[in-house]
Amino acid sequence: MALMHEPTAPYHSTQDALRILETVARHPTGITDSRLARLTGLNPERLTTLLRMLRREGYVEQITDGAYVTGAALTRLGSAQDRDQALRERLQLALDRLRDSVGAAVYISRYVDGEINVTQYAAGPTTPAVHEWVDFRHSAHATAIGKSLLGQLDHNGRRDHLSRHKMARLTSRTITSDRLLLSRLESQPPTVPHLDLQEYAVGTVCAAVPITAGSSVGCLALSLPVEHAHRLRQAADRLNRGAAPVLLSLAI
């Protein structure tokens, strides 16, 4: 199954952040921001923005003379002994921050062994999670998550998935024609969020953006009550802009 990744803005930010981390790691006694700029080739403004994010996430720390060294979060993620637990905690922290930033429940999902897996999410009293009344694994055609993940597969991969999962009508808005769904997936620009406008559940709207980490297929998504549908596109844009910490955790 071939993938159809196209780099997004968070992907480029992640690549630049990894370049910074690799450079900092080669200087265990510390490295100044001016030298980081020279060695990474990043302009000072972009370097400052990424360093701020890396400090917030605990991947770098500043020592007394202002130089940067690797942080505790990076050390823990680099440990084989508790990497899985550390990664889950880092992702949950990033999802919690995204939830508060976008004002919506947020989810991370992966496409593994031909199936959709919502691996983690962040919700709260004012940002309720969508009620999974039909298993997400069987409703890719109706969800923003599913459409985002299928959109990252090639044509044969999409057809294979749809051949294994009947496209049931979940609401009056659900697309049940595989020809129509495939046509829409093929015409959707990779950098544009996929939307679910009450196609999965009446009363809920969703959006999803791809996250590219190596060869894996994944996405970040959000859900809102339909009365907040006017915020959906703005929230999706904010979700996309805030995806870099999630991608970075997956890439380290």
PDB file of C-alpha atoms in Angstrom:
ATOM      1  CA  MET A   1       0.000   0.000   0.000  1.00  0.00           C
ATOM      2  CA  ALA A   2       1.548   3.269  -1.124  1.00  0.00           C
ATOM      3  CA  LEU A   3       1.106   6.507   0.789  1.00  0.00           C
ATOM      4  CA  MET A   4       0.444   9.958  -0.607  1.00  0.00           C
ATOM      5  CA  HIS A   5       2.103  12.263   1.900  1.00  0.00           C
ATOM      6  CA  GLU A   6       2.681  15.909   1.055  1.00  0.00           C
ATOM      7  CA  PRO A   7       4.641  17.941   3.610  1.00  0.00           C
ATOM      8  CA  THR A   8       2.556  20.382   5.646  1.00  0.00           C
ATOM      9  CA  ALA A   9       3.634  23.458   7.610  1.00  0.00           C
ATOM     10  CA  PRO A  10       3.866  21.506  10.908  1.00  0.00           C
ATOM     11  CA  TYR A  11       6.065  18.952   9.123  1.00  0.00           C
ATOM     12  CA  HIS A  12       8.517  21.655   8.083  1.00  0.00           C
ATOM     13  CA  SER A  13       8.511  23.076  11.624  1.00  0.00           C
ATOM     14  CA  THR A  14       9.215  19.621  12.986  1.00  0.00           C
ATOM     15  CA  GLN A  15      12.131  19.115  10.599  1.00  0.00           C
ATOM     16  CA  ASP A  16      13.626  22.454  11.649  1.00  0.00           C
ATOM     17  CA  ALA A  17      13.079  21.647  15.343  1.00  0.00           C
ATOM     18  CA  LEU A  18      14.817  18.289  14.911  1.00  0.00           C
ATOM     19  CA  ARG A  19      17.758  20.072  13.302  1.00  0.00           C
ATOM     20  CA  ILE A  20      17.985  22.329  16.360  1.00  0.00           C
ATOM     21  CA  LEU A  21      17.795  19.377  18.761  1.00  0.00           C
ATOM     22  CA  GLU A  22      20.498  17.465  16.889  1.00  0.00           C
ATOM     23  CA  THR A  23      22.752  20.527  17.018  1.00  0.00           C
ATOM     24  CA  VAL A  24      22.126  21.120  20.733  1.00  0.00           C
ATOM     25  CA  ALA A  25      22.787  17.433  21.466  1.00  0.00           C
ATOM     26  CA  ARG A  26      26.216  17.723  19.830  1.00  0.00           C
ATOM     27  CA  HIS A  27      27.121  20.447  22.336  1.00  0.00           C
ATOM     28  CA  PRO A  28      26.617  18.912  25.793  1.00  0.00           C
ATOM     29  CA  THR A  29      28.162  21.923  27.558  1.00  0.00           C
ATOM     30  CA  GLY A  30      25.735  24.306  25.865  1.00  0.00           C
ATOM     31  CA  ILE A  31      25.357  26.325  22.671  1.00  0.00           C
ATOM     32  CA  THR A  32      24.254  29.928  22.197  1.00  0.00           C
ATOM     33  CA  ASP A  33      21.345  30.944  20.009  1.00  0.00           C
ATOM     34  CA  SER A  34      23.656  32.900  17.707  1.00  0.00           C
ATOM     35  CA  ARG A  35      25.783  29.822  17.072  1.00  0.00           C
ATOM     36  CA  LEU A  36      22.638  27.716  16.651  1.00  0.00           C
ATOM     37  CA  ALA A  37      21.503  30.127  13.948  1.00  0.00           C
ATOM     38  CA  ARG A  38      24.839  29.772  12.122  1.00  0.00           C
ATOM     39  CA  LEU A  39      24.954  25.981  12.349  1.00  0.00           C
ATOM     40  CA  THR A  40      21.297  25.320  11.477  1.00  0.00           C
ATOM     41  CA  GLY A  41      20.939  28.039   8.847  1.00  0.00           C
ATOM     42  CA  LEU A  42      17.671  29.221  10.428  1.00  0.00           C
ATOM     43  CA  ASN A  43      16.928  32.921  10.548  1.00  0.00           C
ATOM     44  CA  PRO A  44      16.885  34.412  14.075  1.00  0.00           C
ATOM     45  CA  GLU A  45      13.110  34.973  14.154  1.00  0.00           C
ATOM     46  CA  ARG A  46      12.265  31.402  13.214  1.00  0.00           C
ATOM     47  CA  LEU A  47      14.944  30.037  15.541  1.00  0.00           C
ATOM     48  CA  THR A  48      13.517  32.054  18.453  1.00  0.00           C
ATOM     49  CA  THR A  49      10.001  30.752  17.765  1.00  0.00           C
ATOM     50  CA  LEU A  50      11.140  27.129  17.632  1.00  0.00           C
ATOM     51  CA  LEU A  51      13.365  27.456  20.699  1.00  0.00           C
ATOM     52  CA  ARG A  52      10.399  28.844  22.619  1.00  0.00           C
ATOM     53  CA  MET A  53       8.366  25.780  21.637  1.00  0.00           C
ATOM     54  CA  LEU A  54      11.214  23.396  22.484  1.00  0.00           C
ATOM     55  CA  ARG A  55      11.663  24.985  25.914  1.00  0.00           C
ATOM     56  CA  ARG A  56       7.930  24.800  26.614  1.00  0.00           C
ATOM     57  CA  GLU A  57       7.930  21.104  25.712  1.00  0.00           C
ATOM     58  CA  GLY A  58      11.003  20.411  27.869  1.00  0.00           C
ATOM     59  CA  TYR A  59      13.226  19.346  24.972  1.00  0.00           C
ATOM     60  CA  VAL A  60      15.821  22.056  25.601  1.00  0.00           C
ATOM     61  CA  GLU A  61      16.775  24.086  28.673  1.00  0.00           C
ATOM     62  CA  GLN A  62      18.707  27.302  29.147  1.00  0.00           C
ATOM     63  CA  ILE A  63      21.628  27.262  31.570  1.00  0.00           C
ATOM     64  CA  THR A  64      22.947  30.195  33.571  1.00  0.00           C
ATOM     65  CA  ASP A  65      24.946  31.790  30.741  1.00  0.00           C
ATOM     66  CA  GLY A  66      21.941  31.654  28.397  1.00  0.00           C
ATOM     67  CA  ALA A  67      23.247  28.745  26.348  1.00  0.00           C
ATOM     68  CA  TYR A  68      20.964  25.826  25.439  1.00  0.00           C
ATOM     69  CA  VAL A  69      21.342  22.180  26.486  1.00  0.00           C
ATOM     70  CA  THR A  70      19.086  19.175  25.987  1.00  0.00           C
ATOM     71  CA  GLY A  71      16.129  18.964  28.370  1.00  0.00           C
ATOM     72  CA  ALA A  72      14.710  16.243  30.574  1.00  0.00           C
ATOM     73  CA  ALA A  73      11.824  15.438  28.216  1.00  0.00           C
ATOM     74  CA  LEU A  74      14.240  14.671  25.384  1.00  0.00           C
ATOM     75  CA  THR A  75      16.362  12.487  27.650  1.00  0.00           C
ATOM     76  CA  ARG A  76      13.335  10.481  28.750  1.00  0.00           C
ATOM     77  CA  LEU A  77      12.021  10.021  25.212  1.00  0.00           C
ATOM     78  CA  GLY A  78      15.454   8.818  24.185  1.00  0.00           C
ATOM     79  CA  SER A  79      15.408   6.096  26.838  1.00  0.00           C
ATOM     80  CA  ALA A  80      14.369   2.698  25.513  1.00  0.00           C
ATOM     81  CA  GLN A  81      13.280   1.590  28.970  1.00  0.00           C
ATOM     82  CA  ASP A  82      10.229   3.831  29.329  1.00  0.00           C
ATOM     83  CA  ARG A  83       9.932   5.415  25.880  1.00  0.00           C
ATOM     84  CA  ASP A  84       6.351   4.211  25.253  1.00  0.00           C
ATOM     85  CA  GLN A  85       5.064   5.648  28.514  1.00  0.00           C
ATOM     86  CA  ALA A  86       7.045   8.854  28.047  1.00  0.00           C
ATOM     87  CA  LEU A  87       5.718   9.263  24.515  1.00  0.00           C
ATOM     88  CA  ARG A  88       2.131   8.748  25.636  1.00  0.00           C
ATOM     89  CA  GLU A  89       2.562  11.361  28.371  1.00  0.00           C
ATOM     90  CA  ARG A  90       4.148  13.865  25.964  1.00  0.00           C
ATOM     91  CA  LEU A  91       1.357  13.360  23.433  1.00  0.00           C
ATOM     92  CA  GLN A  92      -1.313  13.744  26.113  1.00  0.00           C
ATOM     93  CA  LEU A  93       0.260  16.988  27.279  1.00  0.00           C
ATOM     94  CA  ALA A  94       0.313  18.284  23.707  1.00  0.00           C
ATOM     95  CA  LEU A  95      -3.327  17.243  23.167  1.00  0.00           C
ATOM     96  CA  ASP A  96      -4.414  18.928  26.406  1.00  0.00           C
ATOM     97  CA  ARG A  97      -2.766  22.161  25.271  1.00  0.00           C
ATOM     98  CA  LEU A  98      -4.377  21.905  21.847  1.00  0.00           C
ATOM     99  CA  ARG A  99      -7.788  21.310  23.440  1.00  0.00           C
ATOM    100  CA  ASP A 100      -7.426  24.496  25.451  1.00  0.00           C
ATOM    101  CA  SER A 101      -6.043  26.435  22.479  1.00  0.00           C
ATOM    102  CA  VAL A 102      -8.730  25.480  19.961  1.00  0.00           C
ATOM    103  CA  GLY A 103     -11.593  25.238  22.460  1.00  0.00           C
ATOM    104  CA  ALA A 104     -12.626  21.775  21.306  1.00  0.00           C
ATOM    105  CA  ALA A 105     -12.089  18.105  22.036  1.00  0.00           C
ATOM    106  CA  VAL A 106      -9.028  16.898  20.099  1.00  0.00           C
ATOM    107  CA  TYR A 107      -7.951  13.439  18.967  1.00  0.00           C
ATOM    108  CA  ILE A 108      -4.902  11.721  17.517  1.00  0.00           C
ATOM    109  CA  SER A 109      -5.491   8.803  15.187  1.00  0.00           C
ATOM    110  CA  ARG A 110      -3.287   6.397  13.246  1.00  0.00           C
ATOM    111  CA  TYR A 111      -3.932   4.008  10.362  1.00  0.00           C
ATOM    112  CA  VAL A 112      -2.365   0.725  11.452  1.00  0.00           C
ATOM    113  CA  ASP A 113      -2.616  -2.652   9.691  1.00  0.00           C
ATOM    114  CA  GLY A 114      -5.497  -1.453   7.546  1.00  0.00           C
ATOM    115  CA  GLU A 115      -7.595  -0.103  10.413  1.00  0.00           C
ATOM    116  CA  ILE A 116      -8.332   3.258  12.038  1.00  0.00           C
ATOM    117  CA  ASN A 117      -7.182   3.665  15.628  1.00  0.00           C
ATOM    118  CA  VAL A 118      -7.990   6.687  17.771  1.00  0.00           C
ATOM    119  CA  THR A 119      -5.040   6.328  20.104  1.00  0.00           C
ATOM    120  CA  GLN A 120      -5.488   9.318  22.437  1.00  0.00           C
ATOM    121  CA  TYR A 121      -7.781  12.272  22.953  1.00  0.00           C
ATOM    122  CA  ALA A 122      -8.291  15.279  25.202  1.00  0.00           C
ATOM    123  CA  ALA A 123     -11.745  16.449  26.226  1.00  0.00           C
ATOM    124  CA  GLY A 124     -13.321  18.277  29.153  1.00  0.00           C
ATOM    125  CA  PRO A 125     -16.593  19.562  30.624  1.00  0.00           C
ATOM    126  CA  THR A 126     -16.789  22.431  28.127  1.00  0.00           C
ATOM    127  CA  THR A 127     -15.165  20.459  25.275  1.00  0.00           C
ATOM    128  CA  PRO A 128     -17.017  17.124  25.214  1.00  0.00           C
ATOM    129  CA  ALA A 129     -15.747  14.231  23.113  1.00  0.00           C
ATOM    130  CA  VAL A 130     -17.975  12.950  20.342  1.00  0.00           C
ATOM    131  CA  HIS A 131     -20.100   9.967  21.349  1.00  0.00           C
ATOM    132  CA  GLU A 132     -18.729   6.947  19.452  1.00  0.00           C
ATOM    133  CA  TRP A 133     -22.104   5.431  18.643  1.00  0.00           C
ATOM    134  CA  VAL A 134     -20.663   3.579  15.644  1.00  0.00           C
ATOM    135  CA  ASP A 135     -17.137   2.145  15.882  1.00  0.00           C
ATOM    136  CA  PHE A 136     -14.728   4.595  14.231  1.00  0.00           C
ATOM    137  CA  ARG A 137     -13.036   1.630  12.538  1.00  0.00           C
ATOM    138  CA  HIS A 138     -16.192   1.026  10.517  1.00  0.00           C
ATOM    139  CA  SER A 139     -17.193   4.618   9.778  1.00  0.00           C
ATOM    140  CA  ALA A 140     -14.212   6.149   7.972  1.00  0.00           C
ATOM    141  CA  HIS A 141     -16.486   7.332   5.163  1.00  0.00           C
ATOM    142  CA  ALA A 142     -18.456   9.513   7.595  1.00  0.00           C
ATOM    143  CA  THR A 143     -15.791  10.973   9.881  1.00  0.00           C
ATOM    144  CA  ALA A 144     -13.215  13.702   9.420  1.00  0.00           C
ATOM    145  CA  ILE A 145     -10.655  11.339  10.975  1.00  0.00           C
ATOM    146  CA  GLY A 146     -11.466   8.586   8.507  1.00  0.00           C
ATOM    147  CA  LYS A 147     -11.420  10.845   5.484  1.00  0.00           C
ATOM    148  CA  SER A 148      -8.111  12.381   6.520  1.00  0.00           C
ATOM    149  CA  LEU A 149      -6.495   8.970   6.969  1.00  0.00           C
ATOM    150  CA  LEU A 150      -7.953   7.541   3.744  1.00  0.00           C
ATOM    151  CA  GLY A 151      -6.880  10.695   1.946  1.00  0.00           C
ATOM    152  CA  GLN A 152      -3.250   9.844   2.750  1.00  0.00           C
ATOM    153  CA  LEU A 153      -3.485   6.417   1.091  1.00  0.00           C
ATOM    154  CA  ASP A 154      -3.208   5.754  -2.620  1.00  0.00           C
ATOM    155  CA  HIS A 155      -6.259   4.811  -4.701  1.00  0.00           C
ATOM    156  CA  ASN A 156      -5.800   1.079  -4.174  1.00  0.00           C
ATOM    157  CA  GLY A 157      -5.391   1.533  -0.429  1.00  0.00           C
ATOM    158  CA  ARG A 158      -8.628   3.502  -0.254  1.00  0.00           C
ATOM    159  CA  ARG A 159     -10.512   0.922  -2.299  1.00  0.00           C
ATOM    160  CA  ASP A 160      -9.161  -1.879  -0.140  1.00  0.00           C
ATOM    161  CA  HIS A 161     -10.413  -0.165   3.013  1.00  0.00           C
ATOM    162  CA  LEU A 162     -13.860   0.560   1.588  1.00  0.00           C
ATOM    163  CA  SER A 163     -14.176  -3.030   0.343  1.00  0.00           C
ATOM    164  CA  ARG A 164     -13.790  -4.214   3.933  1.00  0.00           C
ATOM    165  CA  HIS A 165     -16.124  -1.676   5.542  1.00  0.00           C
ATOM    166  CA  LYS A 166     -19.659  -1.118   4.276  1.00  0.00           C
ATOM    167  CA  MET A 167     -20.529   2.548   3.826  1.00  0.00           C
ATOM    168  CA  ALA A 168     -23.604   2.667   6.043  1.00  0.00           C
ATOM    169  CA  ARG A 169     -25.849   5.729   6.145  1.00  0.00           C
ATOM    170  CA  LEU A 170     -25.399   7.146   9.654  1.00  0.00           C
ATOM    171  CA  THR A 171     -27.222  10.459   9.131  1.00  0.00           C
ATOM    172  CA  SER A 172     -29.034  12.107   6.234  1.00  0.00           C
ATOM    173  CA  ARG A 173     -25.713  13.773   5.306  1.00  0.00           C
ATOM    174  CA  THR A 174     -23.585  10.615   5.135  1.00  0.00           C
ATOM    175  CA  ILE A 175     -21.958   9.833   1.795  1.00  0.00           C
ATOM    176  CA  THR A 176     -22.710   6.208   0.906  1.00  0.00           C
ATOM    177  CA  SER A 177     -21.387   6.187  -2.667  1.00  0.00           C
ATOM    178  CA  ASP A 178     -17.823   4.924  -2.850  1.00  0.00           C
ATOM    179  CA  ARG A 179     -17.433   6.601  -6.247  1.00  0.00           C
ATOM    180  CA  LEU A 180     -18.424   9.999  -4.803  1.00  0.00           C
ATOM    181  CA  LEU A 181     -16.256   9.566  -1.713  1.00  0.00           C
ATOM    182  CA  LEU A 182     -13.209   8.507  -3.738  1.00  0.00           C
ATOM    183  CA  SER A 183     -13.706  11.437  -6.108  1.00  0.00           C
ATOM    184  CA  ARG A 184     -13.799  13.883  -3.198  1.00  0.00           C
ATOM    185  CA  LEU A 185     -10.748  12.327  -1.542  1.00  0.00           C
ATOM    186  CA  GLU A 186      -8.759  12.522  -4.763  1.00  0.00           C
ATOM    187  CA  SER A 187      -9.667  16.177  -5.350  1.00  0.00           C
ATOM    188  CA  GLN A 188      -8.957  17.296  -1.770  1.00  0.00           C
ATOM    189  CA  PRO A 189      -5.673  19.233  -1.410  1.00  0.00           C
ATOM    190  CA  PRO A 190      -3.524  17.500   1.264  1.00  0.00           C
ATOM    191  CA  THR A 191      -3.089  20.715   3.247  1.00  0.00           C
ATOM    192  CA  VAL A 192      -6.847  21.462   3.490  1.00  0.00           C
ATOM    193  CA  PRO A 193      -8.625  20.046   6.573  1.00  0.00           C
ATOM    194  CA  HIS A 194     -11.174  17.279   6.051  1.00  0.00           C
ATOM    195  CA  LEU A 195     -14.576  18.107   7.512  1.00  0.00           C
ATOM    196  CA  ASP A 196     -17.478  16.122   8.926  1.00  0.00           C
ATOM    197  CA  LEU A 197     -20.608  18.270   8.917  1.00  0.00           C
ATOM    198  CA  GLN A 198     -22.999  16.029  10.855  1.00  0.00           C
ATOM    199  CA  GLU A 199     -22.149  13.074   8.611  1.00  0.00           C
ATOM    200  CA  TYR A 200     -21.239  10.795  11.525  1.00  0.00           C
ATOM    201  CA  ALA A 201     -23.560  12.114  14.230  1.00  0.00           C
ATOM    202  CA  VAL A 202     -26.355  14.676  14.246  1.00  0.00           C
ATOM    203  CA  GLY A 203     -25.350  17.589  16.434  1.00  0.00           C
ATOM    204  CA  THR A 204     -21.577  17.285  15.939  1.00  0.00           C
ATOM    205  CA  VAL A 205     -19.127  18.740  13.414  1.00  0.00           C
ATOM    206  CA  CYS A 206     -15.481  17.706  13.097  1.00  0.00           C
ATOM    207  CA  ALA A 207     -12.279  18.570  11.262  1.00  0.00           C
ATOM    208  CA  ALA A 208      -9.028  16.659  10.777  1.00  0.00           C
ATOM    209  CA  VAL A 209      -5.547  17.539   9.548  1.00  0.00           C
ATOM    210  CA  PRO A 210      -2.820  15.074   8.510  1.00  0.00           C
ATOM    211  CA  ILE A 211       0.302  14.524  10.581  1.00  0.00           C
ATOM    212  CA  THR A 212       3.257  13.054   8.712  1.00  0.00           C
ATOM    213  CA  ALA A 213       5.706  11.099  10.852  1.00  0.00           C
ATOM    214  CA  GLY A 214       7.974   8.895   8.797  1.00  0.00           C
ATOM    215  CA  SER A 215       6.008   6.401   6.713  1.00  0.00           C
ATOM    216  CA  SER A 216       3.007   6.224   9.043  1.00  0.00           C
ATOM    217  CA  VAL A 217      -0.417   7.683   8.323  1.00  0.00           C
ATOM    218  CA  GLY A 218      -1.912   9.784  11.082  1.00  0.00           C
ATOM    219  CA  CYS A 219      -4.094  12.786  11.774  1.00  0.00           C
ATOM    220  CA  LEU A 220      -5.163  15.248  14.409  1.00  0.00           C
ATOM    221  CA  ALA A 221      -8.862  15.986  14.697  1.00  0.00           C
ATOM    222  CA  LEU A 222     -11.305  18.079  16.675  1.00  0.00           C
ATOM    223  CA  SER A 223     -15.031  17.935  17.349  1.00  0.00           C
ATOM    224  CA  LEU A 224     -17.516  20.681  18.197  1.00  0.00           C
ATOM    225  CA  PRO A 225     -21.226  20.785  19.002  1.00  0.00           C
ATOM    226  CA  VAL A 226     -23.113  21.924  15.903  1.00  0.00           C
ATOM    227  CA  GLU A 227     -24.043  25.222  17.568  1.00  0.00           C
ATOM    228  CA  HIS A 228     -20.324  26.078  17.357  1.00  0.00           C
ATOM    229  CA  ALA A 229     -20.031  25.106  13.682  1.00  0.00           C
ATOM    230  CA  HIS A 230     -19.159  28.697  12.799  1.00  0.00           C
ATOM    231  CA  ARG A 231     -15.832  28.169  14.633  1.00  0.00           C
ATOM    232  CA  LEU A 232     -14.929  24.962  12.818  1.00  0.00           C
ATOM    233  CA  ARG A 233     -12.600  26.241  10.101  1.00  0.00           C
ATOM    234  CA  GLN A 234     -10.828  28.682  12.388  1.00  0.00           C
ATOM    235  CA  ALA A 235     -10.381  25.923  14.986  1.00  0.00           C
ATOM    236  CA  ALA A 236      -9.055  23.566  12.297  1.00  0.00           C
ATOM    237  CA  ASP A 237      -6.494  26.165  11.205  1.00  0.00           C
ATOM    238  CA  ARG A 238      -5.383  26.606  14.806  1.00  0.00           C
ATOM    239  CA  LEU A 239      -5.180  22.833  15.226  1.00  0.00           C
ATOM    240  CA  ASN A 240      -2.947  22.608  12.160  1.00  0.00           C
ATOM    241  CA  ARG A 241      -0.688  25.417  13.374  1.00  0.00           C
ATOM    242  CA  GLY A 242      -0.358  23.700  16.760  1.00  0.00           C
ATOM    243  CA  ALA A 243       0.447  20.247  15.395  1.00  0.00           C
ATOM    244  CA  ALA A 244       4.245  20.579  15.504  1.00  0.00           C
ATOM    245  CA  PRO A 245       4.694  19.439  19.153  1.00  0.00           C
ATOM    246  CA  VAL A 246       2.707  16.267  18.404  1.00  0.00           C
ATOM    247  CA  LEU A 247       4.751  15.553  15.296  1.00  0.00           C
ATOM    248  CA  LEU A 248       7.967  16.269  17.147  1.00  0.00           C
ATOM    249  CA  SER A 249       7.123  13.799  19.916  1.00  0.00           C
ATOM    250  CA  LEU A 250       6.404  11.125  17.305  1.00  0.00           C
ATOM    251  CA  ALA A 251       9.595  11.873  15.383  1.00  0.00           C
ATOM    252  CA  ILE A 252      12.083  11.832  18.271  1.00  0.00           C
TER     253      ILE A 252
END
